[in-house]
Coordinates of N, CA and C in Angstrom, one line a residue:
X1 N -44.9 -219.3 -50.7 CA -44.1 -219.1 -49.5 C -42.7 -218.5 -49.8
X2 N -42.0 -219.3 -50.8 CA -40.9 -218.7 -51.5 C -41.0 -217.1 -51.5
X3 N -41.7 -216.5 -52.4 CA -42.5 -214.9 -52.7 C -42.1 -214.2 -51.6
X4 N -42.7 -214.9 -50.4 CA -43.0 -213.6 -49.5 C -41.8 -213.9 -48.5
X5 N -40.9 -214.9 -48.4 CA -39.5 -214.7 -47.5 C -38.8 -213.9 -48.3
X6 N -38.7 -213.9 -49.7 CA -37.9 -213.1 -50.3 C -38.2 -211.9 -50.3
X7 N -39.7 -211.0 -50.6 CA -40.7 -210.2 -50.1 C -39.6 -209.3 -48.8
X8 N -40.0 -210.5 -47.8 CA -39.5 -210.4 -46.6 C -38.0 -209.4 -46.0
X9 N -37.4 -210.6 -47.1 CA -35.7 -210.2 -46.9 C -35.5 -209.0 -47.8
X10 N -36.2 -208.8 -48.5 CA -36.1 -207.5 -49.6 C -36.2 -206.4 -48.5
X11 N -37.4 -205.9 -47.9 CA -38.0 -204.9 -47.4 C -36.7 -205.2 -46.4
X12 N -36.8 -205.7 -45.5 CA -35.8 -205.7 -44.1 C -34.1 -205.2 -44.7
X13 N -33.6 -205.5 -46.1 CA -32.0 -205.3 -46.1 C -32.8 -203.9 -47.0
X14 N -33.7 -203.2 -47.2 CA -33.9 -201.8 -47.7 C -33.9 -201.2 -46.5
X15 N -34.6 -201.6 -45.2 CA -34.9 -200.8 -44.7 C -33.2 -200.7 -44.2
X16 N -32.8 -201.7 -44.0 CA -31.2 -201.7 -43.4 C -30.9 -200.7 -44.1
X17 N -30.6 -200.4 -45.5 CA -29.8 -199.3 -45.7 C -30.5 -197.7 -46.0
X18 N -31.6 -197.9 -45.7 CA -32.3 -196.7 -45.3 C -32.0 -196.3 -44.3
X19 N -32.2 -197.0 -42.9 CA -31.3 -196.9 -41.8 C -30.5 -196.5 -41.6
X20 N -29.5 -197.0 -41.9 CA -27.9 -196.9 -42.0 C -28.0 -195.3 -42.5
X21 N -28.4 -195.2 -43.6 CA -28.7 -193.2 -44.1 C -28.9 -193.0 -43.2
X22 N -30.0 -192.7 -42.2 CA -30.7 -192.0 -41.4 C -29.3 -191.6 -40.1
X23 N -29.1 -192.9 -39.7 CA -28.5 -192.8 -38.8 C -27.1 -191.8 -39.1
X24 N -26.8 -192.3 -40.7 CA -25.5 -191.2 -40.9 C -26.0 -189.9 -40.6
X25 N -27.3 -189.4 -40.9 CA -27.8 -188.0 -41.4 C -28.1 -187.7 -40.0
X26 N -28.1 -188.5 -38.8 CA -28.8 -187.8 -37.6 C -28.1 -187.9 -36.5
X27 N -26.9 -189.1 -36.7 CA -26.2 -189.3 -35.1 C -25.0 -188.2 -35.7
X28 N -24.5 -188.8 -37.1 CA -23.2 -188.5 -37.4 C -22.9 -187.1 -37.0
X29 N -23.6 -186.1 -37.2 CA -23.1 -184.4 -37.1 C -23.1 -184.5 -35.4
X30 N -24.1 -185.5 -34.4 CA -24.1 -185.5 -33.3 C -22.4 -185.8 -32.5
X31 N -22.0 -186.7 -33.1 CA -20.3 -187.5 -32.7 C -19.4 -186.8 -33.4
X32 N -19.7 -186.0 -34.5 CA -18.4 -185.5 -35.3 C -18.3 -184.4 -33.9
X33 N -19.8 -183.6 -33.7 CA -19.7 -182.2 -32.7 C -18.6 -182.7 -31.2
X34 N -18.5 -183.6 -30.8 CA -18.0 -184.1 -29.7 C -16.8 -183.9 -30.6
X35 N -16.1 -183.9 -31.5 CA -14.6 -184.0 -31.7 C -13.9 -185.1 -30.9
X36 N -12.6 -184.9 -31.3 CA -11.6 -185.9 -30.8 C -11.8 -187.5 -31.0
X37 N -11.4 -187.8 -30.1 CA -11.6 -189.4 -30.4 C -13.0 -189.8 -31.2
X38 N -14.2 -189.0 -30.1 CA -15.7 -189.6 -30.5 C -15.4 -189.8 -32.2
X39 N -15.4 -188.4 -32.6 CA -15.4 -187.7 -34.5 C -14.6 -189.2 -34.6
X40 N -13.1 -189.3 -34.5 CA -12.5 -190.2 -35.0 C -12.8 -191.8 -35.2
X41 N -14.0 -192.0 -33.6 CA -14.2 -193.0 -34.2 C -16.0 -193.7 -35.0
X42 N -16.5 -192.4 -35.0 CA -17.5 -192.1 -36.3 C -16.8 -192.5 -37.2
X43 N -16.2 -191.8 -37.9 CA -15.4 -191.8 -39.6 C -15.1 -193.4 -39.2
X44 N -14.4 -193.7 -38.6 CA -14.1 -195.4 -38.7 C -15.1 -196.3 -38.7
X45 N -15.9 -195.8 -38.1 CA -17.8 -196.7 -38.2 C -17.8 -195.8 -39.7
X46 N -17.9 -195.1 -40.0 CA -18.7 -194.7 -41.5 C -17.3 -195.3 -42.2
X47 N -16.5 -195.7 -42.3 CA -15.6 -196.6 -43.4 C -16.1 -198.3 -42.9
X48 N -15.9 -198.8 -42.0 CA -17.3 -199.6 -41.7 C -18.4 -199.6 -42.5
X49 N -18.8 -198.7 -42.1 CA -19.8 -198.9 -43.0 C -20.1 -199.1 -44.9
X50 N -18.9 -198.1 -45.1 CA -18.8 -198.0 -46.7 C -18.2 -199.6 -47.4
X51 N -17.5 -200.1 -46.3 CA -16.8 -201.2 -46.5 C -17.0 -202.6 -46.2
X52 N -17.9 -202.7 -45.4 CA -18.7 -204.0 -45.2 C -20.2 -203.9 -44.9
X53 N -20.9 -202.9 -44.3 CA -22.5 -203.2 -44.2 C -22.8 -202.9 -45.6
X54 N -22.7 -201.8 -46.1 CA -23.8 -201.4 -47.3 C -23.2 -202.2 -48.1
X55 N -22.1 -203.2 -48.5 CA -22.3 -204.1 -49.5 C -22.9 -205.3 -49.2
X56 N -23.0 -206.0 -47.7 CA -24.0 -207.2 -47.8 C -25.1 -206.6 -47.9
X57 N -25.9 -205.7 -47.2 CA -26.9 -205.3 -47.4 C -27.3 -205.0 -49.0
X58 N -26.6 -204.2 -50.0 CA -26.9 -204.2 -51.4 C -27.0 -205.2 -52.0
X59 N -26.0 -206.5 -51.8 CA -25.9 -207.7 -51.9 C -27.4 -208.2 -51.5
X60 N -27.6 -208.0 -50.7 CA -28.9 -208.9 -50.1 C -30.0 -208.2 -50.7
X61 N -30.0 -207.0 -51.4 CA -31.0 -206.2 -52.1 C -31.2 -207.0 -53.3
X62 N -30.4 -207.1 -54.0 CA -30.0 -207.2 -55.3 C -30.6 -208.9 -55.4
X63 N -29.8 -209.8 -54.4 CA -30.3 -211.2 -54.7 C -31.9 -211.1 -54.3
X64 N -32.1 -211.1 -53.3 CA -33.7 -211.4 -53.2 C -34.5 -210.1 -54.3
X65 N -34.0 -209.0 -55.0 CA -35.0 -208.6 -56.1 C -35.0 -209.6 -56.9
X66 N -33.6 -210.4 -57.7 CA -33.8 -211.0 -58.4 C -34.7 -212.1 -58.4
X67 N -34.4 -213.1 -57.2 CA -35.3 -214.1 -56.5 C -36.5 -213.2 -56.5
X68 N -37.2 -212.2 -56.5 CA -38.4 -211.4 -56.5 C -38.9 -211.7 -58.2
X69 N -38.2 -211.4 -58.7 CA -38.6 -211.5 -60.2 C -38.7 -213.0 -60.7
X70 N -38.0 -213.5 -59.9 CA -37.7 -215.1 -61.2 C -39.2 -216.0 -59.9
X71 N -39.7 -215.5 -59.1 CA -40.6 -216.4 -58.5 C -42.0 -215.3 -58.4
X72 N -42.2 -214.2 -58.8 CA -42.8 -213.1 -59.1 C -44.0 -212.8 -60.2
X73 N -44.7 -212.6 -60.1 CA -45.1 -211.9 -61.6 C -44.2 -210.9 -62.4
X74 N -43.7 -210.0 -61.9 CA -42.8 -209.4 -62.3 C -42.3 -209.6 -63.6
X75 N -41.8 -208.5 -64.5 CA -40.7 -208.6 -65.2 C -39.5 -207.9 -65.2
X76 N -38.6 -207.8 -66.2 CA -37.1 -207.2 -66.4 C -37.0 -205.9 -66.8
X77 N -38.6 -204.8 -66.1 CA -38.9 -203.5 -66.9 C -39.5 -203.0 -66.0
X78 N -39.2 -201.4 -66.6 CA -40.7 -200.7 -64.8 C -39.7 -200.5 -63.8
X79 N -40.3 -200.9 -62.6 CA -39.9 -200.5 -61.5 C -38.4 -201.6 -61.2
X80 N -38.8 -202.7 -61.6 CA -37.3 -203.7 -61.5 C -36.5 -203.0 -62.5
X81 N -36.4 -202.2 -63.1 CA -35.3 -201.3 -63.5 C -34.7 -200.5 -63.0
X82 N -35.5 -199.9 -62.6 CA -35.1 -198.4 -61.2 C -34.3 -199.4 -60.0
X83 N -35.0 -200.4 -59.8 CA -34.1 -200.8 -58.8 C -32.9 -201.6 -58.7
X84 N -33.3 -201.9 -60.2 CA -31.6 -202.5 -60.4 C -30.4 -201.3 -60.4
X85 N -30.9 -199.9 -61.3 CA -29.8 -199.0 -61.1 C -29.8 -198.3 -59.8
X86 N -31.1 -198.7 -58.8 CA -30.5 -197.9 -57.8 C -29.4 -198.9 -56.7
X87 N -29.2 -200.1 -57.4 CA -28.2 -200.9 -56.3 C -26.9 -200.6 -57.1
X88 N -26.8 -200.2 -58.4 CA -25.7 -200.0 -58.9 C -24.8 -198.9 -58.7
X89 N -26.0 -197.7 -58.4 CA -25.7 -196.2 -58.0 C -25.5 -196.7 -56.8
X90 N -26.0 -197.2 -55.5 CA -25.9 -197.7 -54.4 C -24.2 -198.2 -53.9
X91 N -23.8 -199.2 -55.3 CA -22.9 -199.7 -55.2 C -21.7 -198.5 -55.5
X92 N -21.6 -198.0 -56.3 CA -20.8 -196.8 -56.6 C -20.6 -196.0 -55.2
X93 N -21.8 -195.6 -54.9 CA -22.0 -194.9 -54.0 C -21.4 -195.2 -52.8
X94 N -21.2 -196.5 -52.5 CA -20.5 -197.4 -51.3 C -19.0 -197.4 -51.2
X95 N -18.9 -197.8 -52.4 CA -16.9 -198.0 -52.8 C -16.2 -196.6 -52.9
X96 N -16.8 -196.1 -54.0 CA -16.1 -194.6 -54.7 C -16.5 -193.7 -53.4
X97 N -18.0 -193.3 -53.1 CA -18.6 -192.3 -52.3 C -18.0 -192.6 -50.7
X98 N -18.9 -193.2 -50.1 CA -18.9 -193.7 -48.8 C -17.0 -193.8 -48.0
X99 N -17.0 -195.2 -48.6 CA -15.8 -195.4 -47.7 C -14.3 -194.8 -47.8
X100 N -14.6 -194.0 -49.5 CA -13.1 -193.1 -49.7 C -13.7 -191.5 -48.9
X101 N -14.9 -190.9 -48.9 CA -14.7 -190.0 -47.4 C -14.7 -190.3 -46.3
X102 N -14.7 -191.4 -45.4 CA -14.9 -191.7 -44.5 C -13.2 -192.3 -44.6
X103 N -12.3 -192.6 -45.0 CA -10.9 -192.8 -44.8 C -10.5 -191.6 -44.7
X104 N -10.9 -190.6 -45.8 CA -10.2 -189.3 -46.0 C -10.7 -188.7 -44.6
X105 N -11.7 -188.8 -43.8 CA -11.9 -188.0 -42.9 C -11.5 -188.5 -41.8
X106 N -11.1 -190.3 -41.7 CA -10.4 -190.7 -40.3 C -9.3 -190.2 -40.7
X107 N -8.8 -190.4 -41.6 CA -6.9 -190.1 -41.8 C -6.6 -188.5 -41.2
X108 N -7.7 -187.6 -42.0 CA -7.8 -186.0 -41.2 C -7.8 -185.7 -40.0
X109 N -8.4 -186.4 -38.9 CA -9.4 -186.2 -37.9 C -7.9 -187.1 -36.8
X110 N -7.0 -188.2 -37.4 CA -6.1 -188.8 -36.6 C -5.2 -187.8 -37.0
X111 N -4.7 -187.1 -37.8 CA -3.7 -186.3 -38.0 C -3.7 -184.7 -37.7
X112 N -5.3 -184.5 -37.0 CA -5.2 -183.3 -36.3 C -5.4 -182.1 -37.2
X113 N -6.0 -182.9 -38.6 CA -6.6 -182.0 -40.1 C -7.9 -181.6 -40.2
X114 N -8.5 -180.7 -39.2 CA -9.8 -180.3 -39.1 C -10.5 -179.7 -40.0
X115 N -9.8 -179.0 -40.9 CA -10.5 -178.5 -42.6 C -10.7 -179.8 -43.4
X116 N -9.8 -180.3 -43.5 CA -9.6 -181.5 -44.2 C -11.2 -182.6 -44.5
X117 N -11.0 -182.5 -42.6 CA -12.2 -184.0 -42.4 C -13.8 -182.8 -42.1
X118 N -13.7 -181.3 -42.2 CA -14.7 -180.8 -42.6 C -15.3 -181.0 -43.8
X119 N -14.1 -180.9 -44.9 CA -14.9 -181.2 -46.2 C -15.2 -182.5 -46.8
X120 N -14.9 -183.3 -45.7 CA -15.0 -184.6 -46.0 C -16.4 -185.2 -45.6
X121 N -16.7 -184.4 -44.1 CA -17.9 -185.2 -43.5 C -19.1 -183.7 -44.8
X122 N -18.8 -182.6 -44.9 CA -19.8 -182.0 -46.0 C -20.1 -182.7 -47.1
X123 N -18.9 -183.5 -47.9 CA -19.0 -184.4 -49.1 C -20.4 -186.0 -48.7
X124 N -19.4 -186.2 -47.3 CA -20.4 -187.6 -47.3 C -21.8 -186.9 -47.1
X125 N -22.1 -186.1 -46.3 CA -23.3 -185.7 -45.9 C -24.1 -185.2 -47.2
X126 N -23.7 -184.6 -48.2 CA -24.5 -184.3 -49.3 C -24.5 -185.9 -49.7
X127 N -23.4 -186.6 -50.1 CA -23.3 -188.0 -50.8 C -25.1 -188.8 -49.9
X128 N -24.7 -188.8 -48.8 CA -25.7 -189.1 -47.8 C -27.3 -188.8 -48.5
X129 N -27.1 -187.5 -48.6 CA -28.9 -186.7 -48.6 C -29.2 -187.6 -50.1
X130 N -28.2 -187.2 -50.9 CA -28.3 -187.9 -52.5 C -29.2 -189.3 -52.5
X131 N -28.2 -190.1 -51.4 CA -28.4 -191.6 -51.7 C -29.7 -191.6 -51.0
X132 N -29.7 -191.3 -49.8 CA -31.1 -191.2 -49.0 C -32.5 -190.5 -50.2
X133 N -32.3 -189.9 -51.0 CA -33.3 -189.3 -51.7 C -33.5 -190.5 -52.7
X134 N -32.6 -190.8 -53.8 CA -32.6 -192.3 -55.1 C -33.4 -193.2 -54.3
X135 N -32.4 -193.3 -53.0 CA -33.3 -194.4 -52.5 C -35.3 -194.7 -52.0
X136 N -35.4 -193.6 -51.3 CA -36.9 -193.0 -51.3 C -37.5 -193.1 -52.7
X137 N -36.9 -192.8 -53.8 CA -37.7 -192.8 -54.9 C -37.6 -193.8 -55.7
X138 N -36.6 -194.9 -55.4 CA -36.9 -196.1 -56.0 C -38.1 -196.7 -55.0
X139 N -37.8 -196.8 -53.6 CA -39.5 -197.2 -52.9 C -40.3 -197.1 -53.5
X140 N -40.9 -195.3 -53.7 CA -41.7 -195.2 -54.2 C -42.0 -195.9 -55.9
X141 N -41.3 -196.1 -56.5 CA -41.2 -196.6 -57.9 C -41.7 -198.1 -57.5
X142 N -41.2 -198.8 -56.7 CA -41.3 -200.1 -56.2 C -43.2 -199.9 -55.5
X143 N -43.5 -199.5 -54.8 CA -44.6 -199.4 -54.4 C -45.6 -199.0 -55.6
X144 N -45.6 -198.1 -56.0 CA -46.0 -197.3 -56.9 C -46.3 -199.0 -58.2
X145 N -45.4 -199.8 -58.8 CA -45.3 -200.4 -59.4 C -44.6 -199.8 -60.8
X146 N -43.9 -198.7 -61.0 CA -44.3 -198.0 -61.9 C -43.4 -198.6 -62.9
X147 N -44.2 -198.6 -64.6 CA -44.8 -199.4 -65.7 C -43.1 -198.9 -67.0
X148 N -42.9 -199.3 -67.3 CA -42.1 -199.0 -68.7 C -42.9 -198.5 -69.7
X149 N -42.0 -197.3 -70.2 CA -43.1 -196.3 -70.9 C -43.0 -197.3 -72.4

């Protein structure tokens, strides 16, 4: 029973930040197009986001993999490798990536710097496609099972 709540909580805080991608990649260019306040207060939900969801959720990745492995057949190779570095890239990705364009683009967008928080939402949005891709392919690695060479 252990197994499969952790199982459980695994899939549900992936799909959270699968999610969380999607939604950057599909509402965000919707709210930035509105300008003004809406744009403005996007970028403040995407620093939100860089700054408290995607770390409990990685948080919550990271513990129940490990609880996956230590109550698991599993070992500390294979696919629990990929997924350890994709919480680490994850994590990078949240602090460095995420929430420093998403300041740099509220601070633009309140001070009426429209080039500025253009290259800002183009940075997160590639950062975006990036992480949305690692992440897809650690699934697949996770599903997949795949073996250490």
């Amino acid at each position: 029973m252990t197994r499969n709540l952790l199982l459980l909580a695994h899939i549900a805080a992936v799909a959270a930040w699968l999610g969380a991608n999607f939604v950057q990649l599909v509402v965000g260019p919707r709210l930035r197009a509105r300008g003004g306040d809406v744009a403005l207060q996007w970028a403040e939900t995407g620093r939100f986001l860089g700054q408290r969801y995607y770390n409990v959720v990685g948080a919550l990745v990271a513990v129940t993999g490990i609880g996956l492995v230590l109550h698991g057949d599993w070992r500390w190779h294979g696919f629990v490798l990929v997924g350890i570095a994709m919480v680490i890239v994850g994590a990078i990705t949240g602090v460095a990536g995420f929430d420093r364009l998403f300041r740099r683009e509220s601070e633009a967008r309140a001070a009426g710097d429209e080039a500025t928080a253009r290259r800002a939402t183009h940075n997160i949005t590639s950062l975006a496609v990036m992480d949305t891709f690692l992440l897809l392919l650690t699934m697949l690695a996770m599903i997949d099972r795949w073996k250490a060479s």
